[in-house]
CSV table of C-alpha atoms and ligand atoms in Angstrom, one decimal:
chain,number,residue,atom,x,y,z
A,17,MET,CA,-15.1,40.6,-6.6
A,18,THR,CA,-13.6,43.0,-4.3
A,19,GLU,CA,-11.1,44.7,-5.7
A,20,THR,CA,-10.4,46.4,-9.3
A,21,LEU,CA,-7.3,45.2,-11.2
A,22,PRO,CA,-4.3,47.8,-10.5
A,23,ALA,CA,-3.1,49.2,-13.7
A,24,GLN,CA,0.2,47.6,-13.6
A,25,GLU,CA,-1.5,44.0,-13.6
A,26,ARG,CA,-3.6,44.8,-16.8
A,27,GLY,CA,-1.3,43.8,-19.1
A,28,THR,CA,-0.6,40.5,-17.7
A,29,ALA,CA,-4.4,40.1,-17.3
A,30,GLN,CA,-5.1,41.0,-21.4
A,31,GLY,CA,-3.0,38.2,-22.0
A,32,ARG,CA,-5.3,35.7,-20.5
A,33,ALA,CA,-8.5,37.4,-22.5
A,34,VAL,CA,-10.6,35.1,-24.1
A,35,ASP,CA,-10.7,34.7,-27.8
A,36,HIS,CA,-12.0,37.6,-29.8
A,37,ASP,CA,-14.4,35.2,-32.0
A,38,VAL,CA,-15.7,33.5,-28.8
A,39,PHE,CA,-16.1,36.8,-26.7
A,40,ARG,CA,-18.4,37.9,-29.6
A,41,GLN,CA,-20.4,34.5,-29.8
A,42,ALA,CA,-21.0,34.6,-26.0
A,43,LEU,CA,-22.1,38.2,-26.1
A,44,ALA,CA,-24.3,37.6,-29.2
A,45,VAL,CA,-26.5,34.8,-27.2
A,46,HIS,CA,-27.1,38.0,-24.6
A,47,ALA,CA,-30.8,39.3,-25.8
A,48,ALA,CA,-30.8,43.3,-25.3
A,49,GLY,CA,-33.1,45.9,-25.7
A,50,VAL,CA,-32.4,48.3,-28.0
A,51,VAL,CA,-32.0,52.3,-27.9
A,52,VAL,CA,-31.2,55.1,-30.1
A,53,ILE,CA,-29.1,57.8,-28.3
A,54,THR,CA,-29.8,61.0,-29.6
A,55,ALA,CA,-28.8,64.6,-29.3
A,56,GLN,CA,-28.6,68.1,-30.8
A,57,SER,CA,-25.0,69.5,-31.3
A,58,GLU,CA,-24.3,72.7,-32.8
A,59,GLY,CA,-27.8,72.6,-34.5
A,60,VAL,CA,-27.3,69.4,-35.9
A,61,PRO,CA,-29.5,66.2,-34.9
A,62,VAL,CA,-27.0,63.5,-34.2
A,63,GLY,CA,-28.0,59.7,-33.0
A,64,LEU,CA,-26.8,56.3,-33.4
A,65,THR,CA,-28.4,53.0,-32.4
A,66,ALA,CA,-27.5,51.0,-29.0
A,67,THR,CA,-27.5,48.1,-26.9
A,68,SER,CA,-25.3,48.9,-24.3
A,69,PHE,CA,-28.0,51.1,-22.4
A,70,SER,CA,-28.6,50.1,-18.7
A,71,SER,CA,-30.5,51.4,-15.6
A,72,VAL,CA,-27.6,52.5,-13.2
A,73,SER,CA,-29.1,54.2,-10.1
A,74,LEU,CA,-32.6,55.0,-8.7
A,75,ASP,CA,-31.5,57.8,-6.1
A,76,PRO,CA,-30.1,59.8,-8.1
A,77,PRO,CA,-32.0,58.5,-11.0
A,78,LEU,CA,-29.1,57.5,-13.5
A,79,VAL,CA,-28.7,55.5,-16.8
A,80,SER,CA,-25.8,54.3,-18.7
A,81,PHE,CA,-24.6,53.2,-22.3
A,82,TYR,CA,-21.3,52.5,-24.0
A,83,VAL,CA,-20.2,54.1,-27.1
A,84,ASP,CA,-17.0,53.2,-29.3
A,85,GLN,CA,-14.1,55.5,-29.3
A,86,ALA,CA,-14.3,55.0,-33.0
A,87,SER,CA,-17.9,56.4,-33.2
A,88,THR,CA,-18.1,59.5,-35.6
A,89,THR,CA,-21.1,60.5,-33.6
A,90,TRP,CA,-19.3,60.3,-30.2
A,91,PRO,CA,-17.3,63.8,-30.9
A,92,TRP,CA,-20.9,65.4,-31.6
A,93,LEU,CA,-22.7,63.6,-28.6
A,94,ARG,CA,-19.8,64.5,-26.0
A,95,THR,CA,-20.3,68.2,-26.5
A,96,ALA,CA,-24.0,68.3,-26.3
A,97,ASP,CA,-25.4,69.4,-23.3
A,98,HIS,CA,-28.0,66.9,-22.9
A,99,PHE,CA,-28.9,63.9,-24.6
A,100,ALA,CA,-32.5,61.6,-25.2
A,101,VAL,CA,-32.6,57.6,-24.9
A,102,ASN,CA,-35.4,56.6,-27.1
A,103,ILE,CA,-36.4,53.1,-26.3
A,104,LEU,CA,-37.4,51.3,-29.6
A,105,ALA,CA,-40.9,49.3,-29.8
A,106,GLY,CA,-40.8,46.1,-31.2
A,107,ASP,CA,-41.9,47.3,-34.9
A,108,GLN,CA,-38.7,49.6,-35.3
A,109,ALA,CA,-36.1,47.4,-36.3
A,110,GLU,CA,-35.7,49.6,-39.4
A,111,VAL,CA,-35.5,52.5,-36.9
A,112,ALA,CA,-32.4,51.1,-35.3
A,113,SER,CA,-30.8,49.5,-38.4
A,114,ARG,CA,-30.7,53.4,-40.1
A,115,PHE,CA,-29.3,54.5,-37.0
A,116,ALA,CA,-26.5,52.3,-36.9
A,117,ARG,CA,-26.0,52.7,-40.7
A,118,LYS,CA,-23.3,55.2,-41.8
A,119,GLY,CA,-23.5,57.4,-45.0
A,120,VAL,CA,-27.4,58.4,-44.7
A,121,ASP,CA,-28.8,61.2,-42.9
A,122,ARG,CA,-30.2,59.2,-40.1
A,123,PHE,CA,-33.2,61.9,-39.3
A,124,ALA,CA,-34.4,62.3,-42.9
A,125,GLU,CA,-37.5,60.7,-44.3
A,126,PRO,CA,-39.2,58.0,-43.1
A,127,THR,CA,-37.5,58.3,-39.7
A,128,ARG,CA,-39.8,60.7,-38.0
A,129,TRP,CA,-38.8,62.8,-34.9
A,130,ARG,CA,-39.4,66.0,-32.9
A,131,PRO,CA,-37.6,68.1,-30.8
A,132,GLY,CA,-37.6,67.5,-27.2
A,133,PRO,CA,-38.4,69.7,-24.1
A,134,LEU,CA,-34.4,71.0,-24.1
A,135,GLY,CA,-34.0,70.4,-27.9
A,136,ALA,CA,-32.4,66.6,-28.4
A,137,PRO,CA,-34.7,65.1,-30.8
A,138,LEU,CA,-37.2,62.5,-29.8
A,139,LEU,CA,-38.3,59.6,-32.3
A,140,GLN,CA,-41.8,59.3,-32.8
A,141,ASP,CA,-43.9,55.6,-31.9
A,142,VAL,CA,-40.8,54.6,-29.3
A,143,SER,CA,-42.0,52.7,-26.4
A,144,ALA,CA,-40.2,55.6,-23.9
A,145,HIS,CA,-38.2,58.4,-23.9
A,146,LEU,CA,-35.4,59.5,-21.3
A,147,VAL,CA,-33.9,63.3,-21.4
A,148,CYS,CA,-30.7,62.9,-19.5
A,149,LEU,CA,-27.8,65.8,-18.2
A,150,PRO,CA,-24.4,64.3,-19.0
A,151,TYR,CA,-23.2,63.1,-15.3
A,152,GLU,CA,-20.0,61.0,-15.7
A,153,THR,CA,-18.1,59.6,-18.5
A,154,PHE,CA,-15.2,57.3,-18.2
A,155,THR,CA,-13.0,55.3,-20.8
A,156,VAL,CA,-13.3,51.9,-20.5
A,157,GLY,CA,-11.1,49.7,-22.8
A,158,ASP,CA,-12.3,51.0,-26.4
A,159,HIS,CA,-15.7,52.5,-25.4
A,160,VAL,CA,-16.6,55.4,-23.3
A,161,LEU,CA,-19.1,54.7,-20.5
A,162,VAL,CA,-21.5,57.7,-20.6
A,163,VAL,CA,-23.8,58.3,-17.3
A,164,GLY,CA,-26.7,60.5,-17.3
A,165,LEU,CA,-28.9,62.0,-14.7
A,166,VAL,CA,-32.6,61.3,-16.2
A,167,ALA,CA,-34.4,64.8,-16.0
A,168,GLU,CA,-37.5,64.0,-17.8
A,169,ALA,CA,-39.1,60.6,-18.6
A,170,GLU,CA,-42.7,60.0,-20.8
A,171,VAL,CA,-43.8,56.1,-21.5
A,172,HIS,CA,-45.7,55.5,-24.3
A,173,LYS,CA,-45.9,52.3,-25.2
A,174,PRO,CA,-45.1,49.8,-22.7
A,175,GLY,CA,-46.0,46.7,-24.3
A,176,ARG,CA,-43.6,45.2,-26.8
A,177,PRO,CA,-39.9,46.1,-26.8
A,178,LEU,CA,-37.4,46.0,-29.7
A,179,LEU,CA,-35.0,43.1,-28.8
A,180,TYR,CA,-31.3,42.3,-30.5
A,181,HIS,CA,-30.2,38.4,-30.1
A,182,GLN,CA,-27.6,36.7,-32.4
A,183,GLY,CA,-27.0,39.8,-34.8
A,184,ARG,CA,-30.9,39.9,-35.4
A,185,PHE,CA,-34.0,41.9,-34.3
A,186,GLY,CA,-36.8,40.4,-32.8
A,187,ARG,CA,-39.8,40.8,-30.4
A,188,PHE,CA,-40.6,39.7,-26.8
A,189,ILE,CA,-42.8,37.1,-26.0
A,190,PRO,CA,-44.2,36.9,-22.7
A,191,HIS,CA,-45.1,33.6,-20.8
A,192,PRO,CA,-48.7,32.8,-20.8
B,24,LIG,C1,-28.1,46.4,-32.5
B,24,LIG,C2,-27.0,47.2,-32.3
B,24,LIG,C3,-26.3,47.7,-31.5
B,24,LIG,C4,-25.4,48.6,-31.1
B,24,LIG,N1,-25.0,49.3,-29.9
B,24,LIG,C5,-23.9,50.2,-29.8
B,24,LIG,C6,-23.5,50.2,-28.5
B,24,LIG,O1,-24.0,50.1,-27.6
B,24,LIG,N2,-22.6,51.5,-28.5
B,24,LIG,C7,-22.0,51.9,-29.8
B,24,LIG,O2,-21.2,52.8,-29.7
B,24,LIG,N3,-22.1,51.5,-30.8
B,24,LIG,C8,-23.4,50.8,-31.0
B,24,LIG,N4,-23.5,50.2,-32.4
B,24,LIG,C9,-23.1,50.7,-33.7
B,24,LIG,C10,-23.7,51.9,-33.7
B,24,LIG,O3,-25.4,52.1,-33.8
B,24,LIG,C11,-23.1,52.5,-35.1
B,24,LIG,O4,-23.2,51.8,-36.2
B,24,LIG,C12,-21.8,53.3,-35.0
B,24,LIG,O5,-21.8,54.4,-34.0
B,24,LIG,C13,-21.3,53.9,-36.3
B,24,LIG,O6,-21.8,54.9,-36.7
B,24,LIG,P1,-21.1,56.4,-36.4
B,24,LIG,O7,-19.5,55.9,-36.7
B,24,LIG,O8,-21.9,57.3,-37.1
B,24,LIG,O9,-21.2,56.3,-34.7
B,24,LIG,C14,-24.9,49.2,-32.2
B,24,LIG,C15,-25.3,48.5,-33.7
B,24,LIG,C16,-26.4,48.0,-33.6
B,24,LIG,C17,-26.7,47.2,-34.8
């Protein structure tokens, strides 16, 4: 891959795009770790479950995630001066479901959390937390790519991550 597609050729390329259902089926085969992105926006805790989290750069330390432009959490998240990435542990499927559900107070009981060092909510019992400062955002298709500079990181339970695969949550089983 040497070049990006010029803007005037993207329409033609979209005509060759894969069938929507086949695309979704192929992506579902890709197992992913699960995080909850949290922030404090105008004094209100906000957060959403994401599998699009990725490491980006070691120096400077950058991470990223993609958020749907249609997300009702995004307008709150985008105004926050920092955000936290809560990397979920294998026994936190309920937390992941809760932070993907609409019409519930995601931070009400039984969610367990505390304000982090800069104010963004940190979920309890996660594998690790990263506290990030906004670094870049790019609109890509129907999502926004959010890149964060990691200001603080804390590892609690490096052992068993929560995974998402074929529409289901599960755990990682290492080879013996
Ligand atoms: C396993 C899983 C992974 C998800 N990953 C993402 C993601 O990477 N980006 C995103 O915008 N939404 C993702 N979602 C959807 C959001 O968690 C949430 O359902 C959506 O943002 C709707 O809520 P909102 O309108 O309050 O934001 C995911 C949902 C699930 C269950």
